[in-house]
mmCIF file of C-alpha atoms in Angstrom:
data_model
loop_
_atom_site.group_PDB
_atom_site.id
_atom_site.type_symbol
_atom_site.label_atom_id
_atom_site.label_comp_id
_atom_site.label_asym_id
_atom_site.label_seq_id
_atom_site.Cartn_x
_atom_site.Cartn_y
_atom_site.Cartn_z
ATOM 1 C CA UNK A 1 -13.382 -3.842 -27.339
ATOM 2 C CA UNK A 2 -10.213 -3.458 -25.507
ATOM 3 C CA UNK A 3 -9.779 -3.914 -21.968
ATOM 4 C CA UNK A 4 -8.882 -1.121 -19.843
ATOM 5 C CA UNK A 5 -7.852 -2.921 -16.989
ATOM 6 C CA UNK A 6 -7.388 -6.598 -16.165
ATOM 7 C CA UNK A 7 -7.145 -6.624 -12.582
ATOM 8 C CA UNK A 8 -9.313 -3.861 -11.482
ATOM 9 C CA UNK A 9 -11.423 -4.003 -8.322
ATOM 10 C CA UNK A 10 -14.777 -5.114 -9.255
ATOM 11 C CA UNK A 11 -18.254 -4.123 -8.013
ATOM 12 C CA UNK A 12 -21.162 -6.489 -8.911
ATOM 13 C CA UNK A 13 -24.666 -5.280 -8.556
ATOM 14 C CA UNK A 14 -28.237 -6.298 -9.830
ATOM 15 C CA UNK A 15 -30.133 -3.893 -11.970
ATOM 16 C CA UNK A 16 -32.131 -1.369 -9.896
ATOM 17 C CA UNK A 17 -29.785 -1.354 -6.899
ATOM 18 C CA UNK A 18 -27.682 1.361 -5.667
ATOM 19 C CA UNK A 19 -24.233 1.346 -6.272
ATOM 20 C CA UNK A 20 -21.149 3.077 -4.403
ATOM 21 C CA UNK A 21 -17.663 3.260 -5.845
ATOM 22 C CA UNK A 22 -14.854 4.639 -3.566
ATOM 23 C CA UNK A 23 -11.520 6.373 -4.258
ATOM 24 C CA UNK A 24 -8.911 7.521 -2.171
ATOM 25 C CA UNK A 25 -7.057 10.418 -3.508
ATOM 26 C CA UNK A 26 -3.372 11.346 -3.262
ATOM 27 C CA UNK A 27 -2.743 14.953 -2.753
ATOM 28 C CA UNK A 28 -4.267 17.014 0.169
ATOM 29 C CA UNK A 29 -3.683 20.242 -1.989
ATOM 30 C CA UNK A 30 -5.963 18.890 -4.678
ATOM 31 C CA UNK A 31 -9.245 21.139 -5.088
ATOM 32 C CA UNK A 32 -11.003 20.120 -8.038
ATOM 33 C CA UNK A 33 -12.181 16.349 -8.396
ATOM 34 C CA UNK A 34 -13.925 14.282 -11.465
ATOM 35 C CA UNK A 35 -15.572 11.157 -11.980
ATOM 36 C CA UNK A 36 -15.238 9.533 -15.514
ATOM 37 C CA UNK A 37 -16.925 6.320 -16.855
ATOM 38 C CA UNK A 38 -14.984 4.463 -19.502
ATOM 39 C CA UNK A 39 -16.727 1.796 -21.697
ATOM 40 C CA UNK A 40 -14.828 -0.845 -23.497
ATOM 41 C CA UNK A 41 -13.035 0.791 -26.801
ATOM 42 C CA UNK A 42 -13.964 4.482 -25.789
ATOM 43 C CA UNK A 43 -12.289 7.199 -23.970
ATOM 44 C CA UNK A 44 -13.458 8.206 -20.459
ATOM 45 C CA UNK A 45 -16.619 10.385 -20.383
ATOM 46 C CA UNK A 46 -17.381 12.778 -17.898
ATOM 47 C CA UNK A 47 -20.073 12.000 -15.079
ATOM 48 C CA UNK A 48 -19.772 14.580 -12.403
ATOM 49 C CA UNK A 49 -17.180 16.862 -10.734
ATOM 50 C CA UNK A 50 -16.909 18.534 -7.208
ATOM 51 C CA UNK A 51 -14.494 21.187 -5.969
ATOM 52 C CA UNK A 52 -12.978 21.148 -2.620
ATOM 53 C CA UNK A 53 -15.203 23.983 -0.885
ATOM 54 C CA UNK A 54 -18.409 21.355 -1.225
ATOM 55 C CA UNK A 55 -18.960 18.009 0.244
ATOM 56 C CA UNK A 56 -21.726 16.756 -1.866
ATOM 57 C CA UNK A 57 -22.966 17.265 -5.361
ATOM 58 C CA UNK A 58 -25.938 15.626 -6.974
ATOM 59 C CA UNK A 59 -26.387 15.157 -10.649
ATOM 60 C CA UNK A 60 -29.146 12.854 -12.519
ATOM 61 C CA UNK A 61 -28.973 9.640 -10.699
ATOM 62 C CA UNK A 62 -25.600 10.242 -9.636
ATOM 63 C CA UNK A 63 -24.002 11.825 -6.186
ATOM 64 C CA UNK A 64 -20.336 12.764 -5.276
ATOM 65 C CA UNK A 65 -19.485 12.850 -1.806
ATOM 66 C CA UNK A 66 -16.052 14.294 -0.779
ATOM 67 C CA UNK A 67 -14.304 13.985 2.519
ATOM 68 C CA UNK A 68 -11.264 16.033 2.674
ATOM 69 C CA UNK A 69 -10.390 14.813 6.070
ATOM 70 C CA UNK A 70 -9.609 11.250 4.905
ATOM 71 C CA UNK A 71 -8.709 12.224 1.185
ATOM 72 C CA UNK A 72 -11.926 10.244 0.059
ATOM 73 C CA UNK A 73 -14.388 10.435 -2.773
ATOM 74 C CA UNK A 74 -17.188 8.435 -3.614
ATOM 75 C CA UNK A 75 -19.771 7.954 -6.458
ATOM 76 C CA UNK A 76 -23.100 7.032 -5.680
ATOM 77 C CA UNK A 77 -25.341 5.707 -8.538
ATOM 78 C CA UNK A 78 -29.081 5.237 -8.078
ATOM 79 C CA UNK A 79 -31.064 2.580 -9.580
ATOM 80 C CA UNK A 80 -28.090 1.127 -11.443
ATOM 81 C CA UNK A 81 -28.915 -0.025 -15.025
ATOM 82 C CA UNK A 82 -27.106 -2.252 -17.311
ATOM 83 C CA UNK A 83 -25.907 0.652 -19.275
ATOM 84 C CA UNK A 84 -24.011 1.741 -16.338
ATOM 85 C CA UNK A 85 -21.711 -0.963 -16.591
ATOM 86 C CA UNK A 86 -18.176 0.428 -17.258
ATOM 87 C CA UNK A 87 -14.825 1.267 -15.516
ATOM 88 C CA UNK A 88 -15.075 4.305 -13.305
ATOM 89 C CA UNK A 89 -12.412 6.420 -12.555
ATOM 90 C CA UNK A 90 -11.872 9.444 -10.093
ATOM 91 C CA UNK A 91 -9.287 12.099 -10.985
ATOM 92 C CA UNK A 92 -7.763 15.036 -9.099
ATOM 93 C CA UNK A 93 -6.557 18.247 -10.259
ATOM 94 C CA UNK A 94 -3.180 18.521 -8.476
ATOM 95 C CA UNK A 95 -2.037 21.619 -9.977
ATOM 96 C CA UNK A 96 -4.686 24.481 -10.194
ATOM 97 C CA UNK A 97 -2.467 26.313 -12.610
ATOM 98 C CA UNK A 98 -2.376 23.438 -15.161
ATOM 99 C CA UNK A 99 -4.867 20.990 -16.836
ATOM 100 C CA UNK A 100 -3.403 17.930 -15.287
ATOM 101 C CA UNK A 101 -5.356 15.267 -13.856
ATOM 102 C CA UNK A 102 -4.169 12.393 -11.560
ATOM 103 C CA UNK A 103 -6.283 9.397 -12.276
ATOM 104 C CA UNK A 104 -7.246 6.509 -9.647
ATOM 105 C CA UNK A 105 -6.640 3.068 -10.878
ATOM 106 C CA UNK A 106 -10.330 2.579 -11.469
ATOM 107 C CA UNK A 107 -13.318 0.365 -10.464
ATOM 108 C CA UNK A 108 -15.186 -1.925 -12.710
ATOM 109 C CA UNK A 109 -18.984 -1.932 -12.173
ATOM 110 C CA UNK A 110 -20.947 -5.016 -13.483
ATOM 111 C CA UNK A 111 -24.715 -4.638 -13.443
ATOM 112 C CA UNK A 112 -26.558 -7.716 -13.972
ATOM 113 C CA UNK A 113 -30.313 -7.676 -15.604
ATOM 114 C CA UNK B 1 -20.618 19.439 -32.637
ATOM 115 C CA UNK B 2 -17.727 17.006 -33.656
ATOM 116 C CA UNK B 3 -16.008 15.395 -30.836
ATOM 117 C CA UNK B 4 -12.053 14.876 -30.212
ATOM 118 C CA UNK B 5 -10.687 12.853 -33.223
ATOM 119 C CA UNK B 6 -7.826 10.646 -32.699
ATOM 120 C CA UNK B 7 -6.051 8.786 -35.779
ATOM 121 C CA UNK B 8 -5.181 6.251 -36.281
ATOM 122 C CA UNK B 9 -7.488 4.110 -34.106
ATOM 123 C CA UNK B 10 -4.910 1.203 -34.002
ATOM 124 C CA UNK B 11 -1.127 0.890 -34.904
ATOM 125 C CA UNK B 12 1.182 -2.015 -34.770
ATOM 126 C CA UNK B 13 4.724 -1.162 -34.664
ATOM 127 C CA UNK B 14 8.061 -2.941 -34.201
ATOM 128 C CA UNK B 15 10.547 -2.331 -31.386
ATOM 129 C CA UNK B 16 12.806 0.510 -32.280
ATOM 130 C CA UNK B 17 10.522 2.185 -34.991
ATOM 131 C CA UNK B 18 8.885 5.453 -34.154
ATOM 132 C CA UNK B 19 5.382 6.438 -34.321
ATOM 133 C CA UNK B 20 3.273 9.562 -34.735
ATOM 134 C CA UNK B 21 -0.355 9.961 -33.427
ATOM 135 C CA UNK B 22 -2.750 12.601 -34.155
ATOM 136 C CA UNK B 23 -5.264 14.502 -32.094
ATOM 137 C CA UNK B 24 -7.999 16.941 -33.630
ATOM 138 C CA UNK B 25 -9.469 18.760 -30.581
ATOM 139 C CA UNK B 26 -13.053 20.202 -30.495
ATOM 140 C CA UNK B 27 -13.253 23.420 -32.616
ATOM 141 C CA UNK B 28 -12.456 26.382 -30.472
ATOM 142 C CA UNK B 29 -10.550 24.279 -27.641
ATOM 143 C CA UNK B 30 -6.937 25.421 -27.483
ATOM 144 C CA UNK B 31 -5.736 23.099 -24.924
ATOM 145 C CA UNK B 32 -4.883 19.445 -25.741
ATOM 146 C CA UNK B 33 -3.757 17.009 -23.082
ATOM 147 C CA UNK B 34 -2.227 13.442 -23.766
ATOM 148 C CA UNK B 35 -2.374 10.556 -21.464
ATOM 149 C CA UNK B 36 -1.055 6.985 -21.601
ATOM 150 C CA UNK B 37 -3.516 4.219 -20.482
ATOM 151 C CA UNK B 38 -1.974 0.598 -19.547
ATOM 152 C CA UNK B 39 -3.647 -2.223 -17.225
ATOM 153 C CA UNK B 40 -0.675 -1.997 -14.920
ATOM 154 C CA UNK B 41 -0.280 1.797 -14.581
ATOM 155 C CA UNK B 42 -3.696 3.113 -15.396
ATOM 156 C CA UNK B 43 -4.080 6.535 -16.974
ATOM 157 C CA UNK B 44 -0.631 8.658 -16.824
ATOM 158 C CA UNK B 45 -0.487 12.291 -17.746
ATOM 159 C CA UNK B 46 2.192 12.839 -20.704
ATOM 160 C CA UNK B 47 1.963 16.438 -21.623
ATOM 161 C CA UNK B 48 -0.461 19.348 -22.271
ATOM 162 C CA UNK B 49 -0.220 21.904 -24.974
ATOM 163 C CA UNK B 50 -2.012 25.209 -25.021
ATOM 164 C CA UNK B 51 -1.769 27.617 -27.970
ATOM 165 C CA UNK B 52 1.146 25.707 -29.424
ATOM 166 C CA UNK B 53 3.443 25.890 -26.280
ATOM 167 C CA UNK B 54 3.818 22.997 -23.988
ATOM 168 C CA UNK B 55 2.427 24.115 -20.670
ATOM 169 C CA UNK B 56 3.117 20.858 -18.578
ATOM 170 C CA UNK B 57 4.962 17.570 -18.862
ATOM 171 C CA UNK B 58 4.554 14.164 -17.027
ATOM 172 C CA UNK B 59 7.181 11.844 -15.762
ATOM 173 C CA UNK B 60 8.025 10.144 -19.089
ATOM 174 C CA UNK B 61 11.223 9.823 -20.992
ATOM 175 C CA UNK B 62 12.356 12.148 -23.667
ATOM 176 C CA UNK B 63 11.563 9.510 -26.469
ATOM 177 C CA UNK B 64 7.913 10.936 -25.819
ATOM 178 C CA UNK B 65 7.419 14.352 -27.341
ATOM 179 C CA UNK B 66 4.582 16.469 -28.794
ATOM 180 C CA UNK B 67 3.667 19.474 -30.433
ATOM 181 C CA UNK B 68 0.542 21.653 -31.365
ATOM 182 C CA UNK B 69 -0.200 23.477 -34.386
ATOM 183 C CA UNK B 70 -1.776 26.963 -35.052
ATOM 184 C CA UNK B 71 -4.975 25.203 -35.622
ATOM 185 C CA UNK B 72 -4.702 23.252 -32.310
ATOM 186 C CA UNK B 73 -4.365 20.026 -33.600
ATOM 187 C CA UNK B 74 -1.875 18.137 -31.632
ATOM 188 C CA UNK B 75 0.668 15.281 -32.537
ATOM 189 C CA UNK B 76 2.569 12.888 -30.199
ATOM 190 C CA UNK B 77 5.648 11.100 -31.238
ATOM 191 C CA UNK B 78 7.311 8.191 -29.677
ATOM 192 C CA UNK B 79 10.934 7.216 -30.992
ATOM 193 C CA UNK B 80 12.819 3.976 -30.362
ATOM 194 C CA UNK B 81 9.661 2.096 -29.634
ATOM 195 C CA UNK B 82 9.879 -0.347 -26.565
ATOM 196 C CA UNK B 83 7.459 -3.156 -25.764
ATOM 197 C CA UNK B 84 6.254 -1.327 -22.712
ATOM 198 C CA UNK B 85 4.966 1.583 -24.962
ATOM 199 C CA UNK B 86 2.117 -0.654 -25.972
ATOM 200 C CA UNK B 87 -0.759 1.293 -24.476
ATOM 201 C CA UNK B 88 -3.917 3.286 -25.308
ATOM 202 C CA UNK B 89 -3.059 6.871 -26.160
ATOM 203 C CA UNK B 90 -5.837 9.166 -25.168
ATOM 204 C CA UNK B 91 -5.956 12.938 -25.961
ATOM 205 C CA UNK B 92 -8.286 15.447 -24.340
ATOM 206 C CA UNK B 93 -9.218 18.808 -25.391
ATOM 207 C CA UNK B 94 -10.523 21.915 -23.412
ATOM 208 C CA UNK B 95 -10.867 25.580 -23.811
ATOM 209 C CA UNK B 96 -8.291 26.182 -21.162
ATOM 210 C CA UNK B 97 -7.904 24.821 -17.657
ATOM 211 C CA UNK B 98 -9.756 21.705 -16.859
ATOM 212 C CA UNK B 99 -11.038 22.945 -13.635
ATOM 213 C CA UNK B 100 -12.726 25.776 -15.375
ATOM 214 C CA UNK B 101 -13.869 24.196 -18.610
ATOM 215 C CA UNK B 102 -13.484 20.222 -18.217
ATOM 216 C CA UNK B 103 -11.996 17.768 -20.566
ATOM 217 C CA UNK B 104 -13.227 15.866 -23.496
ATOM 218 C CA UNK B 105 -11.433 12.571 -24.274
ATOM 219 C CA UNK B 106 -11.113 11.043 -27.708
ATOM 220 C CA UNK B 107 -11.577 7.476 -28.063
ATOM 221 C CA UNK B 108 -7.942 6.842 -28.144
ATOM 222 C CA UNK B 109 -5.231 5.260 -30.492
ATOM 223 C CA UNK B 110 -4.447 1.640 -29.456
ATOM 224 C CA UNK B 111 -0.618 1.050 -30.156
ATOM 225 C CA UNK B 112 0.761 -2.390 -29.947
ATOM 226 C CA UNK B 113 4.520 -2.657 -30.293
ATOM 227 C CA UNK B 114 5.886 -6.057 -31.199
#
C-alpha cells in the first residue's frame, strides 16, 4: 500500500504494552478534537473524539486526554495489538460553524508480536 | 450501508493536464469535504460542500475547484497540473457539521503527476 508519511515520528512497542501517542494542537479556540487511525492504502478511520468541556474520554481500549492549558492531546491504547499498527492523527475543529479539521502531522505506531 | 466511494483509485497525469476526481458520500449525507494528503504537508483541507454550496475553502490556488450535485455526489477538479499536486486526495462525508456528526472518509484517489 501507499505510504502516508515517510518521515513521521515513530513509536515502537511490543504487543500487550500500553501505547501513548501525543499531539500538540494549534488553536486555543478549538473546541472539538478527534483521533484518527490510518492504515496503508486506506482513508483515516475515527477512533475517539473529545469536546473542550471534557478532560478525558474513554472508549474500548482507548482513552483520550485533553490539556487545554498547554494545548495538548494524548491517545492511550491499552494492550496494544499488531492490528493497531498504523499512522495516528489528531485533528481539531477550529471553526465550529464549519466542518473543517486541522490535522496534526501524525505518528506511526509499530507493534511487534 | 455503503461507505464513501472515491473514483478512480489511482491516476497518472502529465504536467499541464487537468483531472477530475469523484466522491460519492454515504446515502443521506449532505456534506462533502476534500483533503489533500502528502508526506511533506500532511492532511490539508481543500473545501467543503453542503447542499450544493461551497461552505468553506482552504488555502489552495484557484486551480483547485469543486462542485456538488443535487444527489450530494461531489467532484473536484485540478487544472494545469503541477508535479507538486501529486498526492492522495481524500473526501469525507457527514450529515452536517463534523463536530455534531463526525466524518467518514473514503479510501482516496492517488494522483501522480509526471
